[in-house]
Coordinates of C-alpha atoms in Angstrom, one line a residue:
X1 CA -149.9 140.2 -19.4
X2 CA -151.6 138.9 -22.4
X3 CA -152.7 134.8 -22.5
X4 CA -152.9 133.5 -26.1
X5 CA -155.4 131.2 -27.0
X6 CA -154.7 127.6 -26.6
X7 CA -151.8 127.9 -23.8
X8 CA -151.5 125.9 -20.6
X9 CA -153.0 128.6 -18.4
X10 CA -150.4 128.4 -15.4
X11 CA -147.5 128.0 -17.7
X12 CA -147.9 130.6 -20.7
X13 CA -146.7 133.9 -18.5
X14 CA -143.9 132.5 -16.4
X15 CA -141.2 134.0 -19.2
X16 CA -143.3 137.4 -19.7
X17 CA -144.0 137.5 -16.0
X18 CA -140.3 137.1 -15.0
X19 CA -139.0 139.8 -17.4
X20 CA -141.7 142.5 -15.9
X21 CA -140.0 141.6 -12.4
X22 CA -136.8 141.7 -13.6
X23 CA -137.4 145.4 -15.2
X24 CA -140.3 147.4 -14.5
X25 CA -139.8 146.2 -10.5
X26 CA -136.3 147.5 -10.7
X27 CA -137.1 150.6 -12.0
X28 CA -140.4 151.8 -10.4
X29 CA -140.5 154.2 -8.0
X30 CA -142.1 153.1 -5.1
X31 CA -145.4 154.2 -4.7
X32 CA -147.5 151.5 -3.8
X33 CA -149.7 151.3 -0.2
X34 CA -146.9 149.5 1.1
X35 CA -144.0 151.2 2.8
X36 CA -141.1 151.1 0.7
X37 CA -137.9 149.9 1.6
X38 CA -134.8 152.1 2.8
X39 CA -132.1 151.7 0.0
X40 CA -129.7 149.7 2.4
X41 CA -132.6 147.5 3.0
X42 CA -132.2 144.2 0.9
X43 CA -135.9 143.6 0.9
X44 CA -137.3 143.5 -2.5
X45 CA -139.6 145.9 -4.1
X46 CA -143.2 143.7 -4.3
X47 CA -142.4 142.1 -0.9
X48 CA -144.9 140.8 1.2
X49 CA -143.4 138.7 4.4
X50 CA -144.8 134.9 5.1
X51 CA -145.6 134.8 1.2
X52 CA -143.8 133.4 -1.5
X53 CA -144.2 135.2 -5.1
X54 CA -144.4 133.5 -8.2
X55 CA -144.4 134.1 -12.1
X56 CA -147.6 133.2 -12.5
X57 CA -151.4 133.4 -11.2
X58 CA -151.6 131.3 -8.1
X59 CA -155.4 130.5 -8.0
X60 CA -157.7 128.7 -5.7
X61 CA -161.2 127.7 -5.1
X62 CA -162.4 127.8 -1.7
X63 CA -164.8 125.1 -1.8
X64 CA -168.0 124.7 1.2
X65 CA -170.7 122.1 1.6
X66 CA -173.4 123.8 3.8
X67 CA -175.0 120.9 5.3
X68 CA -172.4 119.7 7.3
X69 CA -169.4 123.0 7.2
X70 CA -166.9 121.1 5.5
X71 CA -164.8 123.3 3.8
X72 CA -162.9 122.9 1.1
X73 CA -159.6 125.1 -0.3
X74 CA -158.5 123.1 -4.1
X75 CA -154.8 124.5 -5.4
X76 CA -155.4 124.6 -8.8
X77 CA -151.2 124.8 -9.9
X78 CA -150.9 121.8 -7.9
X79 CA -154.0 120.1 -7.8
X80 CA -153.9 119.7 -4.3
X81 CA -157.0 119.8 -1.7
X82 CA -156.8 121.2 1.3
X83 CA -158.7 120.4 4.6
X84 CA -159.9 123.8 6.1
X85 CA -162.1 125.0 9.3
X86 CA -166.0 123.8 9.4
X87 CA -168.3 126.2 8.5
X88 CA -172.0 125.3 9.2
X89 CA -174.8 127.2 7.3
X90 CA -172.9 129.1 5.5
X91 CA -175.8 130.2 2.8
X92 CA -173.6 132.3 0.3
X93 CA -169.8 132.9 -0.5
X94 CA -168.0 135.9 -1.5
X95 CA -164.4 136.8 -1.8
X96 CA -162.4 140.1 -2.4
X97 CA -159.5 137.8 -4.4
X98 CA -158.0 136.3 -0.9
X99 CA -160.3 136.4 1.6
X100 CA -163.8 134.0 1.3
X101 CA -166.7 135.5 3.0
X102 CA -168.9 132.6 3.7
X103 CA -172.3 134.1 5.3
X104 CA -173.9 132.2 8.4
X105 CA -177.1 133.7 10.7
X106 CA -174.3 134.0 13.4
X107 CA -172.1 136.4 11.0
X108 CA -169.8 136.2 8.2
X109 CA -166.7 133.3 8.5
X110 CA -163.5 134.8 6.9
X111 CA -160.6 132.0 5.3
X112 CA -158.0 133.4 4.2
X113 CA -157.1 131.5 0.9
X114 CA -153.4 132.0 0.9
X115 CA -153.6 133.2 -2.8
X116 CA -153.7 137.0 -3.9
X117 CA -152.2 139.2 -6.9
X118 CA -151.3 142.8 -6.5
X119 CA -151.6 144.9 -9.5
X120 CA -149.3 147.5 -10.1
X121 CA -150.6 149.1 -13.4
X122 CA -147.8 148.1 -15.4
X123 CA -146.9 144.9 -14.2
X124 CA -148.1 142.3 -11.3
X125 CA -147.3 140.2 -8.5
X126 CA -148.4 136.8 -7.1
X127 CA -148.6 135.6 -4.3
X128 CA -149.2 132.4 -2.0
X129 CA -149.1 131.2 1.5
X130 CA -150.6 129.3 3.9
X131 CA -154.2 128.9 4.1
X132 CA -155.8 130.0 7.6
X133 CA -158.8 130.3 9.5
X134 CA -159.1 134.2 10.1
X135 CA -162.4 134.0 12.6
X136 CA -165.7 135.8 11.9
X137 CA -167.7 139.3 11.5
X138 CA -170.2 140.1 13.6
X139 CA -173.7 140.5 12.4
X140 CA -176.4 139.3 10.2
X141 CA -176.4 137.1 6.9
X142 CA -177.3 139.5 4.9
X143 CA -174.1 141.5 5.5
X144 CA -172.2 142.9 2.4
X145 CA -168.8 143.0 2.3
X146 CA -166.5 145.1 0.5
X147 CA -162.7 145.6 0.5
X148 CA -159.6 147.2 -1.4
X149 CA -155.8 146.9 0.0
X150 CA -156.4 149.0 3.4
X151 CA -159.8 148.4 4.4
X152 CA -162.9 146.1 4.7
X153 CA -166.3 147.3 5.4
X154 CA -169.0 145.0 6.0
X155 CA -172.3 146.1 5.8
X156 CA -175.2 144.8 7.6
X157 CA -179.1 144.4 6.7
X158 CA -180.0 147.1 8.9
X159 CA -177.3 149.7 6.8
X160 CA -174.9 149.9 9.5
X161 CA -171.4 149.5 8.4
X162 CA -168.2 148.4 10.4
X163 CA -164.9 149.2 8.6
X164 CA -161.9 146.3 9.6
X165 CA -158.2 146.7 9.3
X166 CA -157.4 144.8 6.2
X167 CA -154.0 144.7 7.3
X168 CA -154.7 143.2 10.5
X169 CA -156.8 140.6 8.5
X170 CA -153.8 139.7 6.5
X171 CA -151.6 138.6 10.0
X172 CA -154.8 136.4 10.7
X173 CA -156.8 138.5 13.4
X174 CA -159.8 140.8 13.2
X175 CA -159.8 144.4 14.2
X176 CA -163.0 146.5 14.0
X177 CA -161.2 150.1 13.2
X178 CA -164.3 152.0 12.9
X179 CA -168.1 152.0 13.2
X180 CA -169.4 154.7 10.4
X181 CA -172.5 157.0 11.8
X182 CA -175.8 156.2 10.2
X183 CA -176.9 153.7 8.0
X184 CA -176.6 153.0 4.2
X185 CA -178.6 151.5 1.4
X186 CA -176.5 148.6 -0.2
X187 CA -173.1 147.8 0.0
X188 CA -170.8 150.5 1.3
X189 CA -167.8 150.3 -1.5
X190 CA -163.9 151.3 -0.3
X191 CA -162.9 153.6 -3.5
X192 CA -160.1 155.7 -4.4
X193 CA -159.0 156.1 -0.2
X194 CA -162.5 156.7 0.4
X195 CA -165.9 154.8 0.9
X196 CA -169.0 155.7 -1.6
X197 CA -172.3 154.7 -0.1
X198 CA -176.1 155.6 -1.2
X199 CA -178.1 157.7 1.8
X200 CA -181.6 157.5 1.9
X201 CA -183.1 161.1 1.5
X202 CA -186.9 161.2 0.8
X203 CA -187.8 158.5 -2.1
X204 CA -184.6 159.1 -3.6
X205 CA -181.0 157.8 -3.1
X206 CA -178.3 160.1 -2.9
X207 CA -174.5 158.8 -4.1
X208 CA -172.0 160.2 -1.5
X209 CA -168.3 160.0 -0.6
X210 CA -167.1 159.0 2.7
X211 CA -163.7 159.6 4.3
X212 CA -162.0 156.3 6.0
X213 CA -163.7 158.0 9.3
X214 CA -167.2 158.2 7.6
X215 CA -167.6 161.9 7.6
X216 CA -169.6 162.7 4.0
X217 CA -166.7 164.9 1.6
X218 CA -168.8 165.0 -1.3
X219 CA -172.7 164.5 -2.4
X220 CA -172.5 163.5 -6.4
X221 CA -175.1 164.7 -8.5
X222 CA -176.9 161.5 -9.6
X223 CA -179.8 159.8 -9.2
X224 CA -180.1 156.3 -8.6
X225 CA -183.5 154.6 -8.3
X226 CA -183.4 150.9 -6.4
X227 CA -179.7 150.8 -6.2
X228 CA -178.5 147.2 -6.6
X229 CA -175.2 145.7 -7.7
X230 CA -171.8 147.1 -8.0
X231 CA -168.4 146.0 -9.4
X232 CA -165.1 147.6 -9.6
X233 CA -163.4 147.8 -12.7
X234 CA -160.3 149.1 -14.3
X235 CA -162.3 152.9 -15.3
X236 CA -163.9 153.0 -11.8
X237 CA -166.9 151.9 -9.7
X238 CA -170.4 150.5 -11.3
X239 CA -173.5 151.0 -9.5
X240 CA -176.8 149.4 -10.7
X241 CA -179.7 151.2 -10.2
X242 CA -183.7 151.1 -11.9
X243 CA -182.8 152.6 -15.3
X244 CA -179.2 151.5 -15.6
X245 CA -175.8 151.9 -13.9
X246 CA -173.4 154.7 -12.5
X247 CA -169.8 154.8 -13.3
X248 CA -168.3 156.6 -10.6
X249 CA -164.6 157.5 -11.2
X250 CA -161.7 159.1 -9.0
X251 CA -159.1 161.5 -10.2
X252 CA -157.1 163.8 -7.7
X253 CA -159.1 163.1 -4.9
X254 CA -162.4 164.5 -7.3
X255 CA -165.2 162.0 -8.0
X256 CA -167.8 162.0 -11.1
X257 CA -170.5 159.7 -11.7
X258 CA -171.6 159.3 -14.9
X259 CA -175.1 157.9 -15.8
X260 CA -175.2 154.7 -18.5
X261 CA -178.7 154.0 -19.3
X262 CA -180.5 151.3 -20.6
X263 CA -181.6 152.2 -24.5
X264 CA -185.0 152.0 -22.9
X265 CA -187.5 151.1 -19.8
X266 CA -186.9 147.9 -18.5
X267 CA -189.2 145.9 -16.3
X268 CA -188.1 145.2 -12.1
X269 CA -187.7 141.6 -12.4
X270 CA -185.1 141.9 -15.4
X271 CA -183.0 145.0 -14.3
X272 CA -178.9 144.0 -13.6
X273 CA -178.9 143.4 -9.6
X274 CA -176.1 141.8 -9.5
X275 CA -172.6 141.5 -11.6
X276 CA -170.3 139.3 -12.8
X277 CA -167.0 139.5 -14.4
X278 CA -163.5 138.3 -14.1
X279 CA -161.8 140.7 -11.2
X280 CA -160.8 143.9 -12.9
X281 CA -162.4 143.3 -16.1
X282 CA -164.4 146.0 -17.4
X283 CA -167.0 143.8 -19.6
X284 CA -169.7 143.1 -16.0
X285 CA -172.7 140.7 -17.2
X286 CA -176.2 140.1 -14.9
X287 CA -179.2 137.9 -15.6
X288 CA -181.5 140.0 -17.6
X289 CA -184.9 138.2 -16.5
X290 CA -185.3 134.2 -16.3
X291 CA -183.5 134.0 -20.4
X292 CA -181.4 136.4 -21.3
X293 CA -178.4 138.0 -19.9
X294 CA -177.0 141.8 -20.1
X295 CA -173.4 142.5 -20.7
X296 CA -172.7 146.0 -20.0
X297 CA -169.3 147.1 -21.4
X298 CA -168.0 149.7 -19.2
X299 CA -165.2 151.2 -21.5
X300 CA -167.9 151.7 -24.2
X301 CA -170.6 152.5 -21.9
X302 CA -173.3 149.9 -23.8
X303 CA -175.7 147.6 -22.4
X304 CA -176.1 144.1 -24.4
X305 CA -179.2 142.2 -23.9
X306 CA -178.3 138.6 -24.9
X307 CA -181.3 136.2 -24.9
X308 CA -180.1 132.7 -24.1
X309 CA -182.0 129.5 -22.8
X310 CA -183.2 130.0 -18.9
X311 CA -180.2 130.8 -16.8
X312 CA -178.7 129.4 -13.9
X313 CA -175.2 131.2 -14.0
X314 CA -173.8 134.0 -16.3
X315 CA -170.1 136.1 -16.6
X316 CA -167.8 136.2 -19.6
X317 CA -163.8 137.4 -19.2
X318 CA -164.2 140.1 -21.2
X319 CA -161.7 141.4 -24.1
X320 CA -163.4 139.8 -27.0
X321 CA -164.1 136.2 -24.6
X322 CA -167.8 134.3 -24.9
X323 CA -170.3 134.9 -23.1
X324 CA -170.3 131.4 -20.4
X325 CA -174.2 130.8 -19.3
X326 CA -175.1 128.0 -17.2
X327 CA -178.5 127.3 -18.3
X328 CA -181.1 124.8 -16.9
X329 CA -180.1 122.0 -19.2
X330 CA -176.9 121.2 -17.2
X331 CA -174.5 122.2 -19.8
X332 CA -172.3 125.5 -20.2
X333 CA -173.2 127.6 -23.2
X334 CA -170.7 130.1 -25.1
X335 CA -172.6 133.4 -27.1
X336 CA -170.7 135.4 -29.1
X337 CA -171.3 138.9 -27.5
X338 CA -171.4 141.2 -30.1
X339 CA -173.9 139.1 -32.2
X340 CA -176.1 136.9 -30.0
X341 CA -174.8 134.2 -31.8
X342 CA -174.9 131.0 -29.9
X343 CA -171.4 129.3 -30.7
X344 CA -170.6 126.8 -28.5
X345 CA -171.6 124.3 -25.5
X346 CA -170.7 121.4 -23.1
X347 CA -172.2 118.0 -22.2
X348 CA -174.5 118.4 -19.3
X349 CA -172.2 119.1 -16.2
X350 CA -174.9 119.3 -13.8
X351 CA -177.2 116.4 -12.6
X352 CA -181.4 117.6 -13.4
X353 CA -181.8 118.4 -9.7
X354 CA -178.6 121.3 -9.6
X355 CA -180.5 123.2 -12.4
X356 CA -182.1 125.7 -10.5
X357 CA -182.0 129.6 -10.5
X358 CA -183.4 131.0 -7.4
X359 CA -182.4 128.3 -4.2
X360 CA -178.9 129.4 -2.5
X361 CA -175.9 127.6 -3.3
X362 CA -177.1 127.4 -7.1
X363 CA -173.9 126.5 -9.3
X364 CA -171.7 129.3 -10.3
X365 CA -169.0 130.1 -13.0
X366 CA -165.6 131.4 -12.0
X367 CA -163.4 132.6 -14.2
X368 CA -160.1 134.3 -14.8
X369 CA -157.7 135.1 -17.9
X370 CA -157.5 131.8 -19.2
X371 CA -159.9 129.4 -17.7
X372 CA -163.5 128.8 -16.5
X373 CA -164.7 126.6 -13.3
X374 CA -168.3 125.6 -12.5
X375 CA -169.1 123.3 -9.3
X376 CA -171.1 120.2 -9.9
X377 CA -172.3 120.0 -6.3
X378 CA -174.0 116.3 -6.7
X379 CA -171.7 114.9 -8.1
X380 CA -168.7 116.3 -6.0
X381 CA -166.8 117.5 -8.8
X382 CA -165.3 121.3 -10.0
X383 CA -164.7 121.2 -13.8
X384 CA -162.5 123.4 -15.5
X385 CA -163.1 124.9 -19.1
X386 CA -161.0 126.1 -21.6
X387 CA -163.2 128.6 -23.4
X388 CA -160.9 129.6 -26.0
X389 CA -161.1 126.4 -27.3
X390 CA -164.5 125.3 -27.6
X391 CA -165.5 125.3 -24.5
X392 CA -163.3 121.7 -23.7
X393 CA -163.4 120.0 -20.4
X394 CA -159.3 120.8 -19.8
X395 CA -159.5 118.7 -16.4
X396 CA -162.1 118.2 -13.8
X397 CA -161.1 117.5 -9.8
X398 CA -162.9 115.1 -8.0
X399 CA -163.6 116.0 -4.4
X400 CA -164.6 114.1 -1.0
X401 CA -167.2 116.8 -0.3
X402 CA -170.3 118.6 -2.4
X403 CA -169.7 122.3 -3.0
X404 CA -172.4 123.9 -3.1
X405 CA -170.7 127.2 -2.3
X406 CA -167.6 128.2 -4.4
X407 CA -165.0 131.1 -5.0
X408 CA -162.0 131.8 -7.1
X409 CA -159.0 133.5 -4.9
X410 CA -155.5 134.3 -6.7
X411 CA -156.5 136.5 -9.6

């Protein structure tokens, strides 16, 4: 699907989207995780039951104020707010495109957004239903949570990793399926029917590959010093470590990791440790340091170092988008990524007191294929960028709580 520059964002595919599920639906073969449907069966190819599909991206925000759990879930089709479960303490949010992972000291809160796409290769689906409290994971806040369309593994501070039914997850219960022996540095990532995971062996961590019962199938040659950060892309897994990344990609049930280095040594404090990126995309960015940003571009294998003002927030869309950095002046900055070049920038979004770096909850920019969001906590609002077209303030949703915490669901 390819958004032109300058289109309504929830309108401009509804007449591509519409032919691809006319066509390439009708005349796949079904091969997706799903079971497919007996030919007498008058069940659609793409179905999911409880969910209605659409022609076009159904995206959310799920929205959380920690101070007092209110929680938050804003329809950005309809501009609708909806009124969800409490959530107290919640210190930091993630989200695997439906589910939010909002982390408490008692474990990790699930909501299930009601928003999702499946991605086909060749052509996609969207979904939406109704929004639900799911319950919680055990464990600590620290816990890491990872997921692709089988499986969830959360991963705790102390390494030990609990793999969850994703299935199970989607009817609106939890199921622990499996407890994986020993412990783990970092996130354990679900890849390619298996689970990679970095062992600790000596002063060294070693890159292995896990079966969905946690018993090792393959030990990659590659070193990793201080793993920190991954992302999945369309060309495989990334895996930050000391002097760059891994790109760790599966073919035939075979995995290779391949080493992309920085050009040169980089100091601790301004390595990638974590990534940003719109879901799927293979440009990732990560604060390089207190004022600049890298933007490592996976299908090139090429690390940008971007100096900007001092950053608060950082991620781009990739395929020839800006770079978007919240810095501490309040406003949202555009860089050209191939140049430096500093090309474009809001009024101040933020009030002085949001422009930190370091505290939890700090201001964050989602973004998908045609639009941007950053959450001005303070001021109770979300604001949504165009930044194909100078970075304009397209709308901005006024809300009855402060979200500190925030996550884009849908894409």
């Amino acid at each position: 699907m390819t958004v032109r520059r300058n289109v309504t964002p929830w309108a401009s595919a509804a007449l591509v989207l519409t032919a691809l599920l006319a066509t390439s639906c009708a005349r796949e073969k079904d091969n997706d995780a799903r079971p497919a449907a007996s030919s007498s069966s008058p069940t659609a190819h793409g179905y999911v039951e409880g969910a209605q599909e659409a022609a076009e991206q159904q995206s959310r925000l799920i929205l959380n104020d920690p101070a007092d759990g209110d929680s938050r879930v804003l329809d950005l089709i309809t501009g609708k707010v909806h009124k969800t479960a409490r959530i107290e303490g919640a210190n930091r949010i993630g989200t695997d495109g439906r589910f939010g992972h909002l982390h408490t000291s008692d474990g990790t809160h699930v909501l299930d957004s009601g928003a999702w796409t499946v991605d086909h290769g060749d052509h996609v689906h969207y979904y939406s239903a109704a929004i639900r409290d799911v319950g919680a994971f055990p464990g600590s806040r620290r816990a890491q949570v990872r997921s692709d369309v089988v499986v969830t593994a959360v991963t705790d501070g102390a390494g030990k990793s609990i793999l969850y039914d994703r299935s199970k997850l989607e009817k609106g219960r939890i199921a622990a399926s499996r407890t994986l022996p020993g412990t783990y540095t970092g996130a354990v990532v679900p890849f390619g029917e298996h689970l990679l995971a970095f062992t600790e062996e000596g002063d060294t961590s070693r890159l292995v590959v896990l079966d969905r019962k946690g018993r090792r199938v393959a030990s990659l040659d590659a070193d990793c010093a201080s793993p920190l950060g991954d992302a999945v892309t369309r060309r495989g897994v990334v895996l930050g470590c000391a002097d760059g990344a891994l790109l760790v990609r599966a073919e035939d049930g075979a995995f290779t990791a391949e080493k992309i280095p920085y050009s040169g040594d980089v100091p601790a404090k301004e390595r990638a440790a974590s990534f940003r990126q719109r879901p799927g995309s293979d440009t990732l960015t990560a604060p390089a340091g207190d004022d600049a940003v890298w933007v490592l571009d996976v299908t090139e294998k090429t690390w940008t170092r971007v100096d900007t003002g001092p950053v608060v927030a950082a991620t781009t869309a990739g395929e020839g988008s800006p770079l978007l950095v919240l810095e501490t002046d309040g406003s949202l900055h555009g860089y050209d990524i191939a140049t430096g070049k500093h090309i474009a920038r809001t009024e101040p979004l933020l009030t002085e007191n949001e422009r930190v770096t370091t505290d939890d909850g700090a201001p964050v920019i989602e973004v998908d294929r045609s639009r941007a969001y950053v959450n001005d906590a303070q001021g109770k609002k979300v604001y949504e960028i165009d930044y194909n077209d100078n970075l304009r303030v397209a709308r901005s949703f006024d809300l009855d709580i402060e979200p500190v915490l925030m996550a884009e669901t849908g894409r």
